[in-house]
XYZ file of C-alpha atoms in Angstrom:
675
model
C -3.682 -34.493 2.256
C -3.760 -31.581 -0.100
C -2.108 -32.273 -3.491
C -2.853 -29.318 -5.572
C -3.928 -25.783 -4.243
C -5.551 -22.950 -6.077
C -5.099 -19.446 -4.767
C -8.217 -17.139 -5.404
C -6.195 -13.923 -5.436
C -3.370 -12.277 -7.182
C 0.015 -10.501 -6.511
C 2.213 -10.801 -3.479
C -0.295 -12.683 -1.381
C -0.557 -15.494 -4.331
C 3.182 -15.700 -4.332
C 3.383 -15.975 -0.739
C 0.959 -18.967 -0.480
C 2.843 -20.470 -3.388
C 6.141 -20.313 -1.695
C 4.901 -22.382 1.302
C 3.225 -24.789 -1.215
C 6.605 -25.244 -2.906
C 8.198 -25.985 0.690
C 5.574 -28.508 1.286
C 5.526 -30.191 -2.120
C 2.050 -29.051 -3.068
C 1.284 -28.112 -6.575
C 0.027 -24.641 -7.301
C -2.762 -23.194 -9.560
C -3.142 -19.430 -10.505
C -6.219 -17.652 -11.574
C -5.688 -14.357 -13.261
C -7.507 -11.605 -14.975
C -6.198 -10.291 -18.434
C -4.382 -7.434 -16.868
C -2.560 -9.633 -14.606
C -1.447 -12.202 -17.213
C 2.207 -11.113 -17.168
C 2.779 -10.818 -13.544
C 5.162 -13.129 -11.449
C 2.580 -15.081 -9.558
C 1.116 -16.457 -12.854
C 4.461 -17.494 -14.087
C 5.405 -18.971 -10.680
C 2.090 -21.174 -10.636
C 2.234 -24.843 -11.871
C -0.879 -24.272 -13.636
C -2.882 -21.030 -14.419
C -6.465 -20.381 -15.398
C -7.548 -17.075 -16.960
C -10.564 -15.113 -15.756
C -11.696 -13.127 -18.777
C -11.966 -9.467 -18.127
C -10.114 -7.013 -15.745
C -12.712 -5.609 -13.306
C -12.740 -7.494 -9.956
C -16.439 -7.970 -10.220
C -15.924 -9.895 -13.573
C -12.811 -11.998 -12.311
C -11.643 -12.280 -8.799
C -14.943 -11.738 -7.234
C -16.831 -14.281 -9.416
C -17.328 -17.338 -7.143
C -18.558 -19.418 -10.024
C -15.510 -18.848 -12.253
C -13.073 -19.422 -9.498
C -14.620 -22.726 -8.365
C -14.976 -23.882 -12.076
C -11.066 -22.864 -12.430
C -10.239 -25.135 -9.601
C -12.084 -27.990 -10.829
C -10.690 -27.586 -14.341
C -7.059 -27.384 -13.138
C -7.586 -30.326 -10.903
C -7.087 -28.506 -7.710
C -8.287 -30.189 -4.516
C -8.058 -27.050 -2.268
C -8.544 -23.225 -2.446
C -6.869 -20.617 -0.370
C -8.473 -17.278 -0.571
C -5.629 -14.895 0.422
C -6.767 -11.648 1.714
C -9.331 -9.314 0.208
C -11.597 -10.213 -2.724
C -13.462 -13.302 -1.497
C -11.373 -14.047 1.533
C -14.322 -13.337 4.110
C -17.293 -14.422 1.921
C -19.096 -17.167 3.558
C -21.012 -18.073 0.312
C -17.710 -18.627 -1.305
C -16.551 -21.065 1.464
C -19.636 -23.012 1.020
C -19.334 -23.069 -2.696
C -15.867 -24.406 -2.361
C -17.007 -26.989 0.129
C -19.974 -27.970 -1.966
C -17.670 -28.493 -4.929
C -15.848 -31.282 -2.845
C -12.695 -28.839 -2.468
C -10.963 -28.150 0.729
C -11.563 -24.637 2.098
C -8.372 -23.116 3.575
C -10.019 -20.793 6.041
C -12.512 -20.618 8.893
C -15.901 -22.412 8.689
C -18.688 -20.207 6.981
C -20.680 -19.734 10.252
C -17.456 -18.169 11.949
C -17.015 -15.972 8.876
C -20.654 -14.858 8.910
C -20.529 -14.122 12.808
C -17.402 -12.114 12.699
C -18.274 -10.427 9.353
C -21.279 -8.914 10.712
C -19.464 -6.310 12.922
C -22.595 -5.615 15.024
C -23.007 -9.418 15.728
C -19.457 -9.796 16.394
C -19.623 -7.267 19.193
C -22.434 -9.043 20.677
C -20.559 -12.255 20.837
C -17.529 -10.372 22.102
C -19.462 -8.927 24.925
C -20.809 -12.232 25.976
C -17.220 -13.689 25.806
C -16.187 -11.146 28.345
C -14.390 -8.950 25.893
C -14.751 -5.149 26.245
C -16.394 -3.479 23.346
C -17.486 -0.061 22.125
C -21.277 0.686 21.220
C -22.600 3.927 19.851
C -25.927 5.394 21.032
C -29.145 4.712 19.112
C -29.679 8.343 18.673
C -26.431 10.236 18.733
C -25.945 13.855 19.739
C -23.304 16.161 19.686
C -21.975 14.918 22.987
C -21.247 11.688 21.293
C -19.028 13.058 18.627
C -16.871 12.116 16.893
C -18.332 8.906 15.460
C -16.998 6.270 13.206
C -19.049 4.831 10.211
C -17.806 1.298 9.314
C -19.039 -1.310 6.789
C -20.585 -4.304 8.435
C -19.549 -6.942 5.897
C -16.155 -5.611 5.117
C -12.971 -5.027 6.963
C -9.552 -3.135 7.056
C -11.202 0.366 6.432
C -13.275 0.242 3.339
C -16.509 2.039 3.709
C -15.228 3.710 6.851
C -15.877 7.506 7.600
C -15.034 9.616 10.617
C -18.043 12.093 11.343
C -17.168 15.014 13.303
C -20.656 17.168 13.039
C -24.031 15.656 13.228
C -25.072 17.169 9.963
C -22.470 15.186 8.114
C -23.832 11.784 9.637
C -26.333 10.958 6.953
C -24.116 11.924 4.074
C -21.242 9.916 5.312
C -23.328 6.868 6.032
C -24.651 6.939 2.336
C -21.052 7.453 1.025
C -19.753 4.396 3.278
C -22.623 2.204 2.173
C -21.924 2.980 -1.555
C -18.300 2.052 -1.091
C -19.263 -1.102 0.975
C -21.571 -2.170 -1.833
C -18.934 -1.704 -4.428
C -16.180 -3.385 -2.435
C -18.036 -6.238 -0.685
C -21.516 -6.543 -2.366
C -23.161 -5.502 0.798
C -23.943 -1.912 1.779
C -24.731 -2.436 5.404
C -23.044 0.026 7.775
C -23.045 0.801 11.347
C -21.741 3.586 13.720
C -19.645 3.387 16.724
C -17.622 5.862 18.902
C -14.369 7.065 17.549
C -11.604 7.050 19.913
C -8.772 9.481 18.923
C -5.247 9.257 19.746
C -5.561 5.398 20.614
C -3.259 2.735 19.329
C -4.426 -0.217 17.019
C -3.125 -3.397 18.535
C -4.213 -6.913 17.423
C -3.522 -10.487 18.222
C -2.838 -13.339 15.768
C -4.667 -16.550 16.616
C -4.725 -19.898 14.870
C -7.011 -22.764 15.966
C -7.531 -26.365 14.989
C -10.684 -28.558 14.358
C -10.412 -29.788 18.046
C -11.536 -26.437 19.535
C -7.871 -25.766 20.687
C -5.683 -23.180 19.353
C -2.759 -20.639 20.006
C -2.433 -16.907 20.348
C 0.815 -15.905 18.575
C 1.308 -12.302 20.390
C 0.552 -8.876 19.368
C 1.100 -6.440 16.600
C 0.953 -2.700 16.468
C -0.696 -1.232 13.379
C -1.204 2.351 14.705
C 0.626 4.118 11.821
C -2.285 4.599 9.515
C -3.399 7.013 6.781
C -7.242 7.428 6.197
C -7.388 4.156 8.247
C -5.043 2.350 5.779
C -2.161 0.612 7.684
C 1.073 1.927 6.638
C 3.531 0.389 9.116
C 3.155 -2.656 11.250
C 5.384 -4.280 13.700
C 5.570 -7.210 16.206
C 5.342 -7.296 19.040
C 3.429 -4.090 19.846
C 6.033 -1.772 21.224
C 5.759 -0.474 24.690
C 2.649 -2.382 25.331
C 2.545 -3.316 29.114
C 2.967 -6.987 29.715
C -0.098 -7.411 31.645
C -2.170 -5.651 28.908
C -0.760 -7.764 26.195
C -1.573 -10.896 28.323
C -5.145 -9.609 28.720
C -5.476 -8.920 25.098
C -4.232 -12.427 24.172
C -6.646 -13.953 26.659
C -9.471 -11.832 25.286
C -8.708 -13.001 21.725
C -8.472 -16.583 22.733
C -11.957 -16.253 24.491
C -13.610 -14.850 21.391
C -11.964 -17.310 19.056
C -13.290 -20.105 21.300
C -16.700 -18.651 21.761
C -17.258 -18.438 18.003
C -15.799 -21.959 17.270
C -12.924 -20.626 15.185
C -10.756 -22.795 12.979
C -7.710 -21.577 10.903
C -5.806 -18.276 11.238
C -7.516 -14.988 12.198
C -6.829 -11.759 13.749
C -8.617 -10.055 16.655
C -8.232 -6.283 16.423
C -8.359 -3.646 19.466
C -8.288 -0.142 20.151
C -5.739 0.439 22.843
C -5.815 3.636 25.226
C -2.336 4.117 26.527
C -3.667 6.675 29.049
C -5.984 4.393 30.935
C -4.481 1.142 29.716
C -7.857 0.050 28.607
C -8.603 -1.720 25.293
C -11.799 -2.340 23.099
C -12.695 -4.841 20.523
C -12.762 -3.531 17.114
C -13.338 -6.639 14.787
C -12.165 -9.937 13.915
C -10.663 -10.601 10.472
C -11.336 -14.145 9.538
C -8.409 -14.567 7.176
C -4.852 -14.138 6.859
C -3.746 -10.470 7.370
C -1.547 -8.365 5.170
C 0.764 -7.851 8.177
C 1.113 -11.535 9.094
C 4.857 -11.729 8.051
C 5.873 -9.801 11.074
C 4.525 -12.427 13.342
C 6.088 -15.101 11.306
C 9.438 -13.203 11.662
C 9.154 -13.082 15.572
C 8.003 -16.635 16.175
C 9.492 -18.427 13.281
C 6.078 -19.973 12.377
C 4.931 -20.241 8.790
C 1.190 -19.056 9.187
C 0.342 -20.218 5.735
C 1.711 -23.606 6.580
C -0.343 -23.833 9.818
C -3.482 -22.808 7.655
C -2.684 -25.796 5.484
C -2.104 -28.101 8.321
C -5.477 -27.281 9.981
C -7.296 -27.676 6.678
C -5.828 -31.186 6.584
C -7.234 -31.728 9.950
C -3.884 -31.993 11.858
C -3.260 -30.815 15.335
C -1.416 -27.661 16.026
C 1.907 -28.098 17.868
C 1.981 -26.828 21.554
C -1.914 -26.704 21.807
C -3.578 -27.339 25.262
C -6.945 -29.007 25.872
C -8.437 -25.984 27.497
C -9.224 -23.723 24.539
C -7.182 -21.007 22.770
C -3.911 -20.286 24.748
C -0.775 -18.502 24.221
C 1.955 -20.214 22.194
C 4.579 -22.088 24.425
C 7.651 -20.302 25.025
C 9.661 -22.692 22.703
C 7.777 -21.103 19.694
C 8.320 -17.523 20.557
C 11.773 -17.676 22.422
C 14.442 -15.155 21.340
C 11.484 -13.447 19.211
C 13.429 -9.930 18.682
C 11.379 -7.331 16.717
C 10.021 -7.068 13.132
C 8.822 -4.103 11.207
C 6.899 -4.017 7.968
C 5.946 -1.187 5.603
C 3.721 -1.307 2.491
C 5.320 0.092 -0.572
C 2.524 1.663 -2.681
C 2.500 3.134 -6.201
C 1.376 6.579 -5.062
C 2.693 10.023 -5.073
C 3.378 12.424 -2.081
C -0.298 13.303 -1.858
C -1.344 9.562 -1.775
C -2.796 9.500 -5.226
C -2.430 6.104 -6.853
C -0.233 5.783 -9.732
C -0.086 3.314 -12.637
C 2.201 2.558 -15.426
C 5.336 0.500 -16.075
C 7.808 -0.554 -13.500
C 10.881 -0.033 -15.494
C 13.278 -1.049 -12.649
C 12.133 -2.656 -9.494
C 14.943 -3.907 -7.275
C 14.637 -4.121 -3.646
C 17.593 -5.428 -1.563
C 16.642 -8.366 0.480
C 18.246 -11.354 2.105
C 15.277 -13.546 1.447
C 12.081 -13.370 -0.731
C 8.684 -14.610 0.636
C 10.081 -16.838 3.336
C 11.559 -17.038 6.685
C 14.835 -15.391 7.809
C 17.772 -17.504 9.305
C 18.922 -14.412 11.118
C 18.579 -10.683 11.395
C 17.840 -9.387 7.725
C 15.357 -8.035 5.295
C 12.491 -9.941 3.693
C 10.369 -8.827 0.710
C 6.975 -10.065 -0.330
C 6.418 -8.506 -3.718
C 3.845 -8.814 -6.457
C 5.743 -7.259 -9.204
C 9.240 -7.419 -10.912
C 11.203 -5.082 -13.359
C 9.220 -4.579 -16.549
C 5.798 -5.280 -15.098
C 2.667 -2.751 -15.525
C 0.902 -1.401 -12.553
C -2.694 -1.259 -13.739
C -5.673 0.864 -12.642
C -7.895 -2.001 -11.729
C -6.581 -3.245 -8.650
C -4.694 -2.358 -5.412
C -1.767 -0.006 -5.651
C 0.487 -2.063 -3.214
C 3.614 -3.115 -4.882
C 5.453 -5.033 -2.041
C 5.718 -5.536 1.642
C 9.193 -4.759 2.894
C 10.125 -6.071 6.387
C 13.379 -6.389 8.692
C 13.849 -8.538 11.659
C 16.457 -8.008 14.370
C 17.092 -8.730 18.044
C 15.903 -5.085 18.950
C 13.250 -2.677 17.537
C 15.801 -0.100 16.881
C 18.127 -2.420 14.845
C 15.095 -3.625 12.774
C 14.127 0.006 11.987
C 17.654 0.899 10.942
C 17.801 -2.160 8.638
C 14.488 -1.509 7.092
C 15.431 2.036 6.433
C 18.718 1.145 4.767
C 16.894 -1.253 2.478
C 14.289 1.176 1.315
C 17.084 3.804 0.667
C 18.902 1.324 -1.501
C 15.965 0.293 -3.609
C 16.065 1.265 -7.261
C 12.304 1.669 -8.339
C 11.858 3.561 -11.746
C 8.892 4.262 -14.006
C 6.244 4.614 -11.241
C 6.138 7.133 -8.355
C 6.072 5.328 -5.049
C 5.662 6.131 -1.317
C 9.215 4.972 -0.522
C 10.474 8.348 0.411
C 7.420 9.013 2.757
C 8.185 5.560 4.276
C 11.723 6.636 5.232
C 10.466 9.878 6.670
C 8.069 7.909 8.858
C 10.460 5.404 10.111
C 13.063 8.075 10.943
C 10.548 10.359 12.616
C 11.334 10.890 16.316
C 7.748 10.087 17.160
C 7.893 6.724 15.559
C 11.363 5.840 16.946
C 10.109 6.479 20.294
C 7.121 4.331 19.803
C 4.605 7.207 20.581
C 2.545 6.837 17.332
C -1.313 6.712 17.533
C -3.844 6.097 14.775
C -4.053 9.716 14.145
C -0.424 10.582 14.087
C 0.201 10.312 10.557
C -2.710 12.397 9.656
C -1.398 15.247 11.905
C 1.963 15.363 10.257
C 2.389 17.638 7.390
C 2.259 16.152 4.011
C 5.860 15.744 2.871
C 7.216 17.600 -0.057
C 7.712 15.307 -3.141
C 11.428 14.513 -3.654
C 13.364 16.031 -5.133
C 11.719 19.350 -4.805
C 12.921 19.679 -1.258
C 16.082 21.500 -0.396
C 18.032 18.740 1.232
C 21.716 18.334 0.181
C 21.400 14.783 -1.204
C 18.283 15.906 -3.267
C 20.281 18.768 -4.750
C 23.094 16.439 -5.536
C 20.640 14.232 -7.391
C 19.345 17.049 -9.514
C 22.780 18.424 -10.388
C 23.804 14.855 -11.398
C 20.869 14.503 -13.397
C 21.526 17.675 -15.400
C 25.032 16.537 -16.087
C 23.766 13.296 -17.155
C 21.568 15.019 -19.691
C 24.333 17.065 -21.000
C 26.547 13.997 -21.232
C 23.625 12.251 -23.240
C 23.661 15.136 -25.702
C 27.331 14.965 -26.218
C 27.140 11.089 -26.930
C 24.513 11.689 -29.378
C 26.341 14.231 -31.505
C 27.257 13.368 -34.985
C 29.627 16.233 -35.423
C 32.247 18.064 -33.211
C 32.566 14.967 -31.101
C 35.959 16.000 -29.842
C 34.681 19.312 -28.439
C 33.670 19.292 -24.761
C 30.003 19.355 -24.290
C 28.507 22.944 -23.718
C 31.970 24.477 -24.617
C 31.895 28.029 -25.861
C 35.065 29.792 -27.172
C 33.869 33.050 -25.568
C 31.161 32.032 -22.904
C 28.892 34.774 -21.881
C 26.695 32.760 -19.451
C 26.381 29.239 -18.081
C 24.169 26.631 -19.575
C 21.046 26.064 -17.688
C 18.880 22.848 -17.155
C 15.690 23.044 -15.376
C 13.499 20.014 -13.892
C 10.026 20.212 -12.928
C 9.755 21.489 -9.202
C 13.527 21.868 -8.867
C 15.779 25.072 -9.100
C 17.662 25.494 -12.266
C 21.132 23.818 -12.470
C 23.708 26.200 -14.080
C 26.844 24.773 -15.507
C 29.849 25.452 -17.712
C 31.323 23.300 -20.503
C 35.100 23.818 -20.575
C 37.944 22.244 -22.059
C 38.518 20.307 -18.813
C 34.899 18.994 -18.740
C 31.645 20.090 -16.886
C 31.904 22.677 -14.201
C 29.331 23.413 -11.433
C 29.992 26.082 -8.844
C 30.489 24.391 -5.379
C 30.688 20.941 -6.991
C 33.778 19.087 -8.306
C 32.710 16.839 -11.217
C 35.045 13.716 -10.930
C 33.228 11.649 -13.668
C 30.177 11.780 -15.677
C 28.347 9.977 -18.273
C 24.793 9.614 -19.612
C 24.009 7.048 -16.849
C 26.560 7.830 -14.095
C 28.092 10.848 -12.266
C 30.411 11.016 -9.497
C 30.485 14.445 -7.668
C 32.486 15.834 -4.763
C 31.094 18.468 -2.329
C 33.423 19.704 0.391
C 35.608 16.754 -0.040
C 32.784 14.118 0.056
C 32.281 11.968 -3.062
C 28.816 10.912 -4.063
C 28.118 8.115 -6.713
C 24.788 8.390 -8.525
C 23.300 6.322 -11.165
C 20.654 7.428 -13.978
C 18.081 5.601 -15.783
C 16.341 7.345 -18.641
C 12.634 6.928 -18.635
C 11.797 9.129 -21.534
C 14.607 10.196 -24.170
C 13.123 10.727 -27.634
C 13.005 13.646 -29.934
C 10.319 16.090 -29.129
C 9.350 14.866 -25.748
C 10.388 16.217 -22.364
C 13.333 14.067 -21.142
C 12.900 12.115 -17.982
C 15.286 10.122 -15.790
C 15.652 8.660 -12.549
C 18.719 9.290 -10.274
C 19.663 6.988 -7.710
C 22.112 7.878 -4.909
C 23.067 6.350 -1.610
C 20.339 8.136 0.349
C 17.421 8.877 -2.228
C 15.932 8.454 -5.638
C 14.784 11.285 -7.583
C 12.589 11.334 -10.744
C 13.453 14.288 -12.808
C 11.437 15.667 -15.681
C 13.161 18.194 -17.852
C 11.340 21.625 -18.478
C 11.660 22.253 -22.123
C 13.109 25.386 -23.251
C 10.248 25.959 -25.849
C 6.600 24.663 -25.637
C 4.273 23.851 -28.394
C 1.302 26.023 -28.422
C -0.808 22.939 -29.478
C -0.046 21.181 -26.160
C -1.924 24.017 -24.194
C -5.259 23.570 -22.829
C -7.953 25.926 -21.968
C -7.692 28.072 -18.835
C -9.610 26.610 -15.855
C -9.412 23.005 -17.137
C -9.580 20.254 -14.469
C -6.986 17.470 -15.538
C -7.382 13.868 -14.441
C -4.866 13.383 -11.669
C -4.632 9.665 -12.477
C -6.024 7.139 -14.894
C -9.312 5.854 -13.791
C -13.143 5.543 -14.608
C -15.670 8.226 -14.231
C -18.319 6.799 -11.837
C -20.352 9.955 -11.270
C -20.744 13.545 -12.544
C -22.164 15.752 -9.769
C -22.706 18.905 -11.596
C -23.386 20.216 -15.154
C -22.524 22.689 -17.657
C -23.603 26.188 -16.699
C -23.638 25.516 -12.870
C -21.967 27.735 -10.525
C -19.481 26.159 -8.105
C -17.370 27.134 -5.209
C -13.865 26.304 -4.383
C -13.783 22.825 -2.940
C -17.252 21.923 -4.382
C -17.458 18.260 -5.894
C -17.498 18.218 -9.716
C -17.185 14.584 -10.455
C -16.055 11.143 -8.925
C -13.410 9.034 -10.212
C -12.526 5.365 -9.275
C -8.978 4.130 -9.636
C -7.264 1.078 -7.945
C -10.282 0.124 -5.957
C -10.641 3.539 -4.441
C -12.966 6.497 -5.200
C -11.803 9.955 -5.475
C -13.887 13.115 -5.581
C -12.702 15.684 -8.034
C -13.228 19.268 -6.763
C -13.199 22.745 -8.257
C -10.012 24.348 -7.359
C -11.534 27.861 -7.533
C -15.112 29.381 -7.491
C -16.454 29.936 -11.025
C -18.878 28.554 -13.786
C -18.690 25.032 -15.098
C -18.401 25.875 -18.870
C -17.914 22.266 -20.188
C -18.103 18.789 -18.933
C -15.929 16.426 -21.060
C -16.927 12.982 -19.497
C -19.947 10.969 -18.370
C -20.291 8.014 -15.965
C -18.326 4.917 -17.285
C -15.677 6.939 -19.374
C -12.295 5.836 -19.055
C -9.763 8.534 -18.593
C -5.960 8.955 -18.825
C -3.909 11.005 -16.595
C -3.796 14.590 -17.661
C -6.897 14.302 -19.703
C -9.284 17.293 -19.450
C -12.406 16.438 -17.424
C -14.216 19.543 -17.189
C -13.659 23.439 -17.594
C -14.493 25.808 -14.539
C -13.910 29.413 -15.645
C -12.840 31.807 -13.090
C -9.521 30.652 -12.389
C -6.226 31.439 -14.116
C -4.624 28.407 -15.268
C -5.290 24.648 -16.133
C -4.288 22.451 -13.193
C -4.761 18.808 -12.074
C -7.920 18.531 -10.304
C -7.950 18.358 -6.430
C -8.964 15.080 -5.363
C -10.016 13.715 -1.909
C -9.483 9.909 -1.664
C -12.783 8.420 -0.080
C -11.723 4.891 -0.139
C -9.675 4.472 2.927
C -8.086 0.936 2.627
C -6.234 -0.783 -0.400
C -5.737 -4.353 0.489
C -8.443 -5.080 3.214
C -5.629 -5.988 5.917
């Protein structure tokens, strides 16, 4: 029996495992880097051990330090979570060699499935359909997909559409794989466009028996990063689902699998054929949707298997579908990944001033239809540049898919998230898109959609109300701070010649009048306003908005967040007068995010064309190529490899353009959390 368990991970997955441990009466141990010392998962653990440093290679990827921490804290078991060392066979062996219980599959299974080429061979022998690329590919074989052999979930993955790109993409994928997994081995396979990503959850015990727990659809992806997951896979023919579960069971049995794992397939809806992609020998990021439709605690099953107990409902003839009593009345579950990133998918960092997500339950089972949130952060926490940018997983369960989607959309819209830009609005747009609602999404669908405009720069009515409310809150704040003429209405003039004007970045100006009766905006009735609240009426419909000041200090551009019933807007005031000292040289490339310079491609004096790579930044476990926004001459390079830069810092100067701008970037890392 496991008495004290260490989670070799961080954030929401550590909290998720701790939640099950509390229900089972198991004590918990957290390991943490310096940057993570103040996060909730550390506070929630019974014991915590510091791993000095911040970089993953110095902390969460150090096998020796993690095992030493477990022994020091008196733990008798280690759960790896996902990512980091979760699919590292050497780590599993080190845990067992230290006399600790490893909550995961045996090392031989990790190695067999971790080598993607070997995994394909095993799958083929087990009668599972697979895809193989030709040894010497030609143009007829395009497109191709380069994948990391030792990794999973998209890291080190590249789509190749022309043969002249192949060698360069293999080299880039290998470099990413080496950085992420310590193994730069990659392989090439055919790339099937417009397919669907469907996977099967398996759990096996030590008696060579196990269960398959239905399907999940993870087709909504951006750069091979899963964005939305749901269970069961919608509109999947029942006979295909049965064949997939059977294939997953055969593969798990063939490799002698023990514990929880996921077999991933590429499904072609046109031909109703599917092909083996890979097996993830760990808990998936999207495991909660399976928990919600089956009522099964997958972490609890992992612990039970590690303790040598039998799985409930298992037969004696291998890995079989779970009995009906475990999946009856399953309904539907949908999950989204809430990231700290902007509308262009650039990771963000900073302080989460407010982080409130409406949920009926945190990190656990639902008693009925509702919303569950698995979060790694709380209000006041800092999002660092060292790790993944995922803040939380928000999911909903309901009897039908339509109801689950509606509940999830409502929860996202009601969320209050201030201080860091997130992809919340993009998630709402995806969930309400007719293609998604109809269940017609494919793995390339999200890439084909136009990049949504960053709110509140769009022209929607709710966005405009938020902008007007923000302008009036600023005016009310000015009035509240006055030390003279406090009885005079804000903005009031005895003989007004023109309205007052407030402008926010990316938004149309708001013109308003200060009268004896209060603030007036054409087309809007101002019912109530204060520095943190506004109630406005348009065409007889009143809207309540709340404001939270992010920046409100003399000399700095003021910034506030405005929350309404259907959206949240981050508003940054454009100052009426600018300080010449704040200007930067024309043609300056500004860092789009905090990060570390890992490579400088060009040098001062070099000629570059529009789109040419100038340097490479690494932030939040992803690499971003910084390119020249226009043709010209590189007149100055301000950084070198290893330089830590802040957002907005000048990286280089390319003369030939007309203004300083944030550097264009292309995210080359394709998966954040190795789902």
